[in-house]
Amino acid sequence: MPLVSMRQLLDEAAKGGYGVGAFNVNDMEQIQAIMEAAKQTNSPVIIQASRGARAFAQDNYLYHLMLAAAELYPEIPLAMHLDHGNSFETCKSAIELGFTSVMMDGSLKADGKTPATFEENVAVTKQVVDFAHERGITVEGEIGVLGGVEDGHGAGGSGLEHVTDPDQAVEFAEKTGVDALAIAIGTSHGAYKFSKKPDGSVLKMDILLAIHKRLPKTHLVMHGSSSVPKDLQDVINRYGGKLKETWGVPVEEIQLGIRNGVRKINVDTDNRLAITGAIRKVLWETPEKFDPRDYLKPAREAMQKVVALRMTQFGQAGHAGDYKAVSIAEIAQGYKDGSLSTKPLVADK
Ligand code: 13P
């Protein structure tokens, strides 16, 4: 299958009532792990690259690796998404490269650190939507600000400082016409999200439910959604690592989200933990080894295991064959003639 529109993937997920994991990549082994997990579980999938990943891998390597994935797994619907674009120019360059979906994170200014005003966010997001939709490309926007910092992007803080206001979410969706809406409900990027198993005082699922009630057809996105499982932390620490005790987002909370409009779930940290643990184990147990394949292969397998598990838990497993790819040109036509709606359905309070 060619790279497909993320809008198509999310519309199908809404029809089927499941969520789709969006997994971050920086290199070939991570792409391979995700595609093998997708094949194993027969799942549609979103692969995403941040600005940091683009700088690390270089655009052309990344793009051609993604094309290779689409070529090698023709049965898997696969969208290539830009994670946390910081400006119109960053999104434009991703679209021109061949990404089929972009996130314009206008919740922060272009420095990727300072919270932006609502008006600034609407203006830059709308500019990206106009440019992207004309070309059949999907846009995710963000309202409210996540906690933490990832690849140098983020406002820092706990994640509770700028949680999304449901009224603003409605206004933002109406004014921008985004295809997917990332919301801030207390999660943050990285391993250190919560100091104990989160309850409603720190993980604001009530806000998610309130937003879904007002925007019942809008595809919601949960960022910072790694579960940071204890077993993955333990492997790292057993083999010389020094992670402090920490908690992520419990899978059952994500599943509650999926029953209430969440269609895209961003996961990066869990895979980083799996990879690092597997590499540490090989190097700790067999320090005489020096062939990178000796540790990259177990690392890739460890990541595949995590991704396959999440695909099953999010419900996307088994759905790869449900539909055929619509071409990006047809998607562009759909935005133009209005058959792909960009006007959210808004319910009363
Ligand atoms: P985690 O750090 O929880 O994996 O979140 C990743 C993310 O939201 C990428 O945008």
CSV table of C-alpha atoms and ligand atoms in Angstrom, one decimal:
chain,number,residue,atom,x,y,z
A,1,MET,CA,0.0,0.0,0.0
A,2,PRO,CA,1.3,3.5,-0.6
A,3,LEU,CA,1.6,5.8,2.4
A,4,VAL,CA,-2.0,6.7,3.3
A,5,SER,CA,-3.7,9.7,4.7
A,6,MET,CA,-3.9,9.8,8.5
A,7,ARG,CA,-7.4,11.2,8.2
A,8,GLN,CA,-8.5,8.0,6.4
A,9,LEU,CA,-6.9,5.9,9.0
A,10,LEU,CA,-8.6,7.8,11.9
A,11,ASP,CA,-12.0,7.9,10.1
A,12,GLU,CA,-11.8,4.1,9.8
A,13,ALA,CA,-10.8,3.8,13.4
A,14,ALA,CA,-13.8,5.8,14.5
A,15,LYS,CA,-16.1,3.6,12.4
A,16,GLY,CA,-14.5,0.5,14.1
A,17,GLY,CA,-14.4,2.1,17.5
A,18,TYR,CA,-10.7,1.5,18.1
A,19,GLY,CA,-7.6,3.6,18.6
A,20,VAL,CA,-4.4,3.7,16.6
A,21,GLY,CA,-0.9,3.8,18.1
A,22,ALA,CA,1.4,6.5,16.7
A,23,PHE,CA,4.9,5.3,17.4
A,24,ASN,CA,8.0,7.6,17.1
A,25,VAL,CA,11.0,6.6,15.1
A,26,ASN,CA,14.6,7.8,14.6
A,27,ASP,CA,16.1,4.9,12.7
A,28,MET,CA,15.7,1.8,10.6
A,29,GLU,CA,15.4,-0.7,13.4
A,30,GLN,CA,12.5,1.2,15.0
A,31,ILE,CA,10.6,1.3,11.7
A,32,GLN,CA,11.3,-2.5,11.2
A,33,ALA,CA,10.0,-3.3,14.7
A,34,ILE,CA,6.8,-1.4,14.2
A,35,MET,CA,6.1,-2.9,10.8
A,36,GLU,CA,6.8,-6.4,12.0
A,37,ALA,CA,4.4,-5.8,15.0
A,38,ALA,CA,1.8,-4.5,12.5
A,39,LYS,CA,2.2,-7.6,10.4
A,40,GLN,CA,2.1,-9.9,13.4
A,41,THR,CA,-1.2,-8.3,14.7
A,42,ASN,CA,-2.6,-7.3,11.3
A,43,SER,CA,-2.8,-3.6,12.3
A,44,PRO,CA,-3.0,-0.3,10.5
A,45,VAL,CA,-0.4,2.0,11.9
A,46,ILE,CA,0.9,5.6,12.2
A,47,ILE,CA,4.7,6.1,12.3
A,48,GLN,CA,5.8,9.6,13.4
A,49,ALA,CA,9.0,11.5,13.4
A,50,SER,CA,9.7,14.6,15.4
A,51,ARG,CA,11.9,17.5,14.4
A,52,GLY,CA,14.6,15.9,16.6
A,53,ALA,CA,14.2,12.6,14.6
A,54,ARG,CA,14.4,14.5,11.3
A,55,ALA,CA,17.6,16.2,12.4
A,56,PHE,CA,19.1,12.9,13.8
A,57,ALA,CA,18.3,10.7,10.7
A,58,GLN,CA,18.1,13.4,8.0
A,59,ASP,CA,14.9,13.8,6.0
A,60,ASN,CA,15.9,11.7,3.0
A,61,TYR,CA,16.9,8.7,5.0
A,62,LEU,CA,13.7,8.8,7.0
A,63,TYR,CA,11.4,9.3,4.0
A,64,HIS,CA,13.1,6.5,2.0
A,65,LEU,CA,12.9,4.1,5.0
A,66,MET,CA,9.2,4.8,5.2
A,67,LEU,CA,8.8,4.2,1.5
A,68,ALA,CA,10.6,0.9,2.0
A,69,ALA,CA,8.2,0.0,4.8
A,70,ALA,CA,5.2,0.7,2.6
A,71,GLU,CA,6.7,-1.3,-0.2
A,72,LEU,CA,7.6,-4.3,2.0
A,73,TYR,CA,4.2,-4.4,3.8
A,74,PRO,CA,1.6,-3.7,1.1
A,75,GLU,CA,-1.2,-5.1,3.3
A,76,ILE,CA,-0.6,-2.5,6.1
A,77,PRO,CA,-2.3,0.9,5.9
A,78,LEU,CA,0.6,3.2,7.0
A,79,ALA,CA,0.5,7.0,7.6
A,80,MET,CA,3.7,9.0,8.0
A,81,HIS,CA,3.2,11.8,10.5
A,82,LEU,CA,5.2,14.8,11.7
A,83,ASP,CA,5.1,14.9,15.5
A,84,HIS,CA,5.1,18.4,17.0
A,85,GLY,CA,5.8,20.7,14.1
A,86,ASN,CA,6.7,24.1,15.6
A,87,SER,CA,6.0,26.4,12.7
A,88,PHE,CA,4.3,26.7,9.3
A,89,GLU,CA,7.7,26.2,7.6
A,90,THR,CA,8.4,23.0,9.5
A,91,CYS,CA,5.0,21.5,8.5
A,92,LYS,CA,5.5,22.8,4.9
A,93,SER,CA,8.9,21.1,4.6
A,94,ALA,CA,7.5,17.8,5.9
A,95,ILE,CA,4.6,18.0,3.4
A,96,GLU,CA,6.9,18.7,0.6
A,97,LEU,CA,9.1,15.8,1.6
A,98,GLY,CA,6.2,13.3,1.5
A,99,PHE,CA,4.7,13.1,5.0
A,100,THR,CA,1.0,12.3,4.7
A,101,SER,CA,0.1,14.0,8.0
A,102,VAL,CA,1.5,16.8,10.1
A,103,MET,CA,1.0,18.1,13.6
A,104,MET,CA,1.1,21.8,14.0
A,105,ASP,CA,1.7,22.3,17.7
A,106,GLY,CA,0.7,25.9,18.0
A,107,SER,CA,0.1,25.5,21.7
A,108,LEU,CA,3.7,26.7,21.9
A,109,LYS,CA,5.5,29.5,20.1
A,110,ALA,CA,8.0,28.6,17.4
A,111,ASP,CA,10.7,28.2,20.0
A,112,GLY,CA,8.9,25.0,21.1
A,113,LYS,CA,9.0,26.1,24.7
A,114,THR,CA,6.9,29.2,25.4
A,115,PRO,CA,3.1,28.8,25.6
A,116,ALA,CA,1.4,30.7,22.8
A,117,THR,CA,-1.8,32.6,23.0
A,118,PHE,CA,-5.1,31.1,21.8
A,119,GLU,CA,-5.2,33.5,18.9
A,120,GLU,CA,-1.6,32.7,17.8
A,121,ASN,CA,-2.4,29.0,18.0
A,122,VAL,CA,-5.5,29.4,15.9
A,123,ALA,CA,-3.7,31.5,13.3
A,124,VAL,CA,-0.7,29.3,12.6
A,125,THR,CA,-2.8,26.1,12.8
A,126,LYS,CA,-5.3,27.4,10.3
A,127,GLN,CA,-2.5,28.5,8.0
A,128,VAL,CA,-1.2,24.9,8.0
A,129,VAL,CA,-4.7,23.4,7.6
A,130,ASP,CA,-5.2,25.5,4.4
A,131,PHE,CA,-1.9,24.5,2.9
A,132,ALA,CA,-2.1,20.9,3.9
A,133,HIS,CA,-5.7,20.2,2.9
A,134,GLU,CA,-5.2,21.6,-0.5
A,135,ARG,CA,-2.6,18.8,-0.9
A,136,GLY,CA,-4.6,16.0,0.7
A,137,ILE,CA,-2.5,16.1,3.9
A,138,THR,CA,-4.0,15.5,7.4
A,139,VAL,CA,-3.5,18.1,10.2
A,140,GLU,CA,-3.4,17.5,14.0
A,141,GLY,CA,-3.6,20.6,16.2
A,142,GLU,CA,-3.1,20.9,19.9
A,143,ILE,CA,-5.1,22.9,22.4
A,144,GLY,CA,-3.8,23.2,26.0
A,145,VAL,CA,-0.1,22.5,26.7
A,146,LEU,CA,1.5,19.1,27.6
A,147,GLY,CA,4.0,18.8,30.4
A,148,GLY,CA,7.6,17.7,30.1
A,149,VAL,CA,10.2,18.1,27.3
A,150,GLU,CA,10.9,15.7,24.5
A,151,ASP,CA,13.7,16.2,22.0
A,152,GLY,CA,14.0,19.8,23.3
A,153,HIS,CA,10.3,20.4,22.6
A,154,GLY,CA,8.0,21.2,25.4
A,155,ALA,CA,7.0,23.8,28.1
A,156,GLY,CA,8.3,21.6,30.9
A,157,GLY,CA,6.3,21.4,34.1
A,158,SER,CA,3.9,18.8,35.4
A,159,GLY,CA,1.3,18.7,32.7
A,160,LEU,CA,-1.4,20.2,35.0
A,161,GLU,CA,-0.4,23.8,34.3
A,162,HIS,CA,-2.2,24.2,31.0
A,163,VAL,CA,-4.9,21.5,30.8
A,164,THR,CA,-7.4,22.0,28.0
A,165,ASP,CA,-10.5,24.1,28.5
A,166,PRO,CA,-13.4,22.2,26.8
A,167,ASP,CA,-15.0,25.5,25.5
A,168,GLN,CA,-11.6,26.5,24.0
A,169,ALA,CA,-11.3,23.1,22.4
A,170,VAL,CA,-14.7,23.6,20.7
A,171,GLU,CA,-13.7,27.1,19.5
A,172,PHE,CA,-10.3,25.9,18.3
A,173,ALA,CA,-11.8,22.9,16.3
A,174,GLU,CA,-14.4,25.3,14.7
A,175,LYS,CA,-11.9,28.0,13.8
A,176,THR,CA,-9.1,25.7,12.4
A,177,GLY,CA,-10.8,22.7,10.8
A,178,VAL,CA,-8.1,20.3,12.1
A,179,ASP,CA,-8.6,16.6,11.4
A,180,ALA,CA,-7.4,15.5,14.9
A,181,LEU,CA,-7.2,17.3,18.2
A,182,ALA,CA,-4.5,16.8,20.8
A,183,ILE,CA,-5.6,17.7,24.2
A,184,ALA,CA,-3.7,18.3,27.5
A,185,ILE,CA,-5.1,16.2,30.4
A,186,GLY,CA,-2.2,16.1,32.8
A,187,THR,CA,0.1,13.8,30.8
A,188,SER,CA,3.7,14.7,29.8
A,189,HIS,CA,6.4,13.4,27.5
A,190,GLY,CA,9.1,11.2,28.8
A,191,ALA,CA,9.5,8.6,31.6
A,192,TYR,CA,8.7,10.8,34.6
A,193,LYS,CA,5.0,11.5,34.3
A,194,PHE,CA,3.6,10.6,37.7
A,195,SER,CA,5.2,9.8,41.1
A,196,LYS,CA,2.6,7.1,41.9
A,197,LYS,CA,-0.2,5.3,40.0
A,198,PRO,CA,-2.2,8.3,38.7
A,199,ASP,CA,-5.7,9.0,39.9
A,200,GLY,CA,-8.2,11.7,38.8
A,201,SER,CA,-6.3,14.4,40.7
A,202,VAL,CA,-3.4,14.2,38.2
A,203,LEU,CA,-4.7,12.4,35.1
A,204,LYS,CA,-7.8,14.4,34.1
A,205,MET,CA,-9.9,11.9,32.2
A,206,ASP,CA,-12.9,13.9,33.2
A,207,ILE,CA,-11.7,16.7,30.9
A,208,LEU,CA,-11.3,14.3,28.1
A,209,LEU,CA,-14.9,13.0,28.6
A,210,ALA,CA,-16.2,16.6,28.7
A,211,ILE,CA,-14.4,17.5,25.5
A,212,HIS,CA,-15.7,14.3,23.8
A,213,LYS,CA,-19.3,15.2,24.9
A,214,ARG,CA,-19.0,18.6,23.2
A,215,LEU,CA,-17.1,17.3,20.1
A,216,PRO,CA,-18.5,13.8,19.7
A,217,LYS,CA,-17.2,13.2,16.2
A,218,THR,CA,-13.7,14.8,16.6
A,219,HIS,CA,-10.7,12.5,16.6
A,220,LEU,CA,-9.0,13.1,19.9
A,221,VAL,CA,-5.2,12.5,20.4
A,222,MET,CA,-3.5,11.5,23.6
A,223,HIS,CA,0.1,12.5,23.8
A,224,GLY,CA,2.5,11.4,26.5
A,225,SER,CA,0.7,8.0,26.6
A,226,SER,CA,3.5,5.6,27.4
A,227,SER,CA,2.6,3.4,30.3
A,228,VAL,CA,6.2,3.2,31.5
A,229,PRO,CA,5.8,-0.4,32.7
A,230,LYS,CA,7.7,-1.5,35.8
A,231,ASP,CA,9.1,-4.6,34.1
A,232,LEU,CA,10.8,-2.4,31.4
A,233,GLN,CA,12.2,-0.1,34.1
A,234,ASP,CA,13.5,-3.2,36.0
A,235,VAL,CA,15.4,-4.6,33.1
A,236,ILE,CA,17.3,-1.3,32.7
A,237,ASN,CA,18.1,-1.0,36.4
A,238,ARG,CA,19.1,-4.7,36.6
A,239,TYR,CA,21.8,-4.2,34.0
A,240,GLY,CA,23.4,-1.1,35.3
A,241,GLY,CA,20.8,1.6,34.6
A,242,LYS,CA,19.7,4.2,37.1
A,243,LEU,CA,16.0,5.0,36.5
A,244,LYS,CA,14.1,6.5,39.4
A,245,GLU,CA,10.8,5.0,40.3
A,246,THR,CA,8.0,6.4,38.1
A,247,TRP,CA,4.5,5.8,36.7
A,248,GLY,CA,3.0,6.3,33.2
A,249,VAL,CA,-0.5,6.3,31.9
A,250,PRO,CA,-2.3,3.1,32.7
A,251,VAL,CA,-3.5,1.2,29.6
A,252,GLU,CA,-7.0,1.0,31.1
A,253,GLU,CA,-7.2,4.8,31.2
A,254,ILE,CA,-6.2,4.9,27.5
A,255,GLN,CA,-8.9,2.3,26.8
A,256,LEU,CA,-11.4,4.6,28.5
A,257,GLY,CA,-10.2,7.4,26.2
A,258,ILE,CA,-10.7,5.2,23.2
A,259,ARG,CA,-14.3,4.5,24.2
A,260,ASN,CA,-14.7,8.3,24.3
A,261,GLY,CA,-13.3,9.6,21.0
A,262,VAL,CA,-9.5,9.0,21.3
A,263,ARG,CA,-8.3,7.7,17.9
A,264,LYS,CA,-4.6,8.4,18.1
A,265,ILE,CA,-2.3,7.4,21.0
A,266,ASN,CA,1.3,8.7,21.0
A,267,VAL,CA,3.9,6.2,22.4
A,268,ASP,CA,7.6,6.8,22.3
A,269,THR,CA,9.1,6.3,25.8
A,270,ASP,CA,7.9,2.7,26.3
A,271,ASN,CA,9.9,1.7,23.1
A,272,ARG,CA,12.9,3.7,24.2
A,273,LEU,CA,12.9,1.8,27.5
A,274,ALA,CA,12.5,-1.6,25.8
A,275,ILE,CA,15.4,-0.9,23.4
A,276,THR,CA,17.7,0.4,26.1
A,277,GLY,CA,16.9,-2.5,28.4
A,278,ALA,CA,17.7,-5.1,25.7
A,279,ILE,CA,21.0,-3.4,24.7
A,280,ARG,CA,22.1,-3.1,28.4
A,281,LYS,CA,21.3,-6.8,29.0
A,282,VAL,CA,23.5,-8.0,26.1
A,283,LEU,CA,26.4,-5.7,26.9
A,284,TRP,CA,26.2,-6.5,30.6
A,285,GLU,CA,26.0,-10.3,30.2
A,286,THR,CA,28.5,-10.6,27.3
A,287,PRO,CA,30.9,-7.7,27.5
A,288,GLU,CA,33.1,-9.3,24.9
A,289,LYS,CA,30.6,-8.7,22.1
A,290,PHE,CA,31.2,-5.8,19.7
A,291,ASP,CA,29.0,-6.6,16.6
A,292,PRO,CA,26.1,-4.0,16.7
A,293,ARG,CA,23.8,-6.7,15.4
A,294,ASP,CA,24.3,-8.7,18.6
A,295,TYR,CA,22.4,-6.0,20.6
A,296,LEU,CA,20.4,-4.3,17.9
A,297,LYS,CA,18.5,-7.5,17.0
A,298,PRO,CA,17.3,-8.1,20.6
A,299,ALA,CA,16.6,-4.4,20.9
A,300,ARG,CA,14.4,-4.5,17.8
A,301,GLU,CA,12.6,-7.6,19.1
A,302,ALA,CA,12.0,-6.0,22.5
A,303,MET,CA,10.4,-3.0,20.8
A,304,GLN,CA,8.3,-5.2,18.5
A,305,LYS,CA,6.9,-6.9,21.6
A,306,VAL,CA,5.9,-3.6,23.2
A,307,VAL,CA,4.3,-2.3,20.0
A,308,ALA,CA,2.4,-5.5,19.2
A,309,LEU,CA,1.0,-5.5,22.8
A,310,ARG,CA,-0.1,-1.8,22.5
A,311,MET,CA,-1.7,-2.5,19.1
A,312,THR,CA,-3.8,-5.3,20.7
A,313,GLN,CA,-4.7,-3.1,23.7
A,314,PHE,CA,-5.7,-0.1,21.6
A,315,GLY,CA,-7.9,-2.4,19.4
A,316,GLN,CA,-6.3,-1.7,16.0
A,317,ALA,CA,-5.2,-5.3,15.8
A,318,GLY,CA,-7.1,-7.2,13.1
A,319,HIS,CA,-8.1,-4.1,11.2
A,320,ALA,CA,-5.4,-3.8,8.5
A,321,GLY,CA,-7.5,-5.4,5.8
A,322,ASP,CA,-10.8,-3.5,6.5
A,323,TYR,CA,-10.2,-0.9,3.8
A,324,LYS,CA,-8.2,0.1,0.7
A,325,ALA,CA,-6.1,3.2,0.5
A,326,VAL,CA,-7.7,6.3,-0.9
A,327,SER,CA,-5.1,8.2,-2.9
A,328,ILE,CA,-3.8,11.5,-1.5
A,329,ALA,CA,-5.2,13.3,-4.6
A,330,GLU,CA,-8.7,11.9,-3.9
A,331,ILE,CA,-8.4,13.0,-0.2
A,332,ALA,CA,-7.5,16.5,-1.5
A,333,GLN,CA,-10.6,16.4,-3.7
A,334,GLY,CA,-12.7,15.3,-0.7
A,335,TYR,CA,-11.6,18.4,1.4
A,336,LYS,CA,-12.3,20.6,-1.7
A,337,ASP,CA,-15.8,19.3,-2.3
A,338,GLY,CA,-16.7,19.0,1.3
A,339,SER,CA,-17.2,15.2,1.4
A,340,LEU,CA,-14.4,15.2,4.0
A,341,SER,CA,-15.8,17.5,6.6
A,342,THR,CA,-13.7,20.0,8.5
A,343,LYS,CA,-16.6,21.4,10.5
A,344,PRO,CA,-16.8,19.7,13.8
A,345,LEU,CA,-20.1,18.5,15.1
A,346,VAL,CA,-20.7,20.5,18.3
A,347,ALA,CA,-23.1,19.3,21.0
A,348,ASP,CA,-24.7,21.4,23.6
A,349,LYS,CA,-23.2,21.6,27.1
B,1,13P,P1,5.7,9.3,25.7
B,1,13P,O1,6.9,10.0,26.1
B,1,13P,O2,4.7,9.1,26.8
B,1,13P,O3,5.9,8.0,24.9
B,1,13P,O4,4.9,10.3,24.7
B,1,13P,C1,5.3,10.4,23.3
B,1,13P,C2,4.5,11.5,22.6
B,1,13P,O5,3.5,12.0,23.1
B,1,13P,C3,5.1,11.9,21.3
B,1,13P,O6,4.5,13.1,20.8
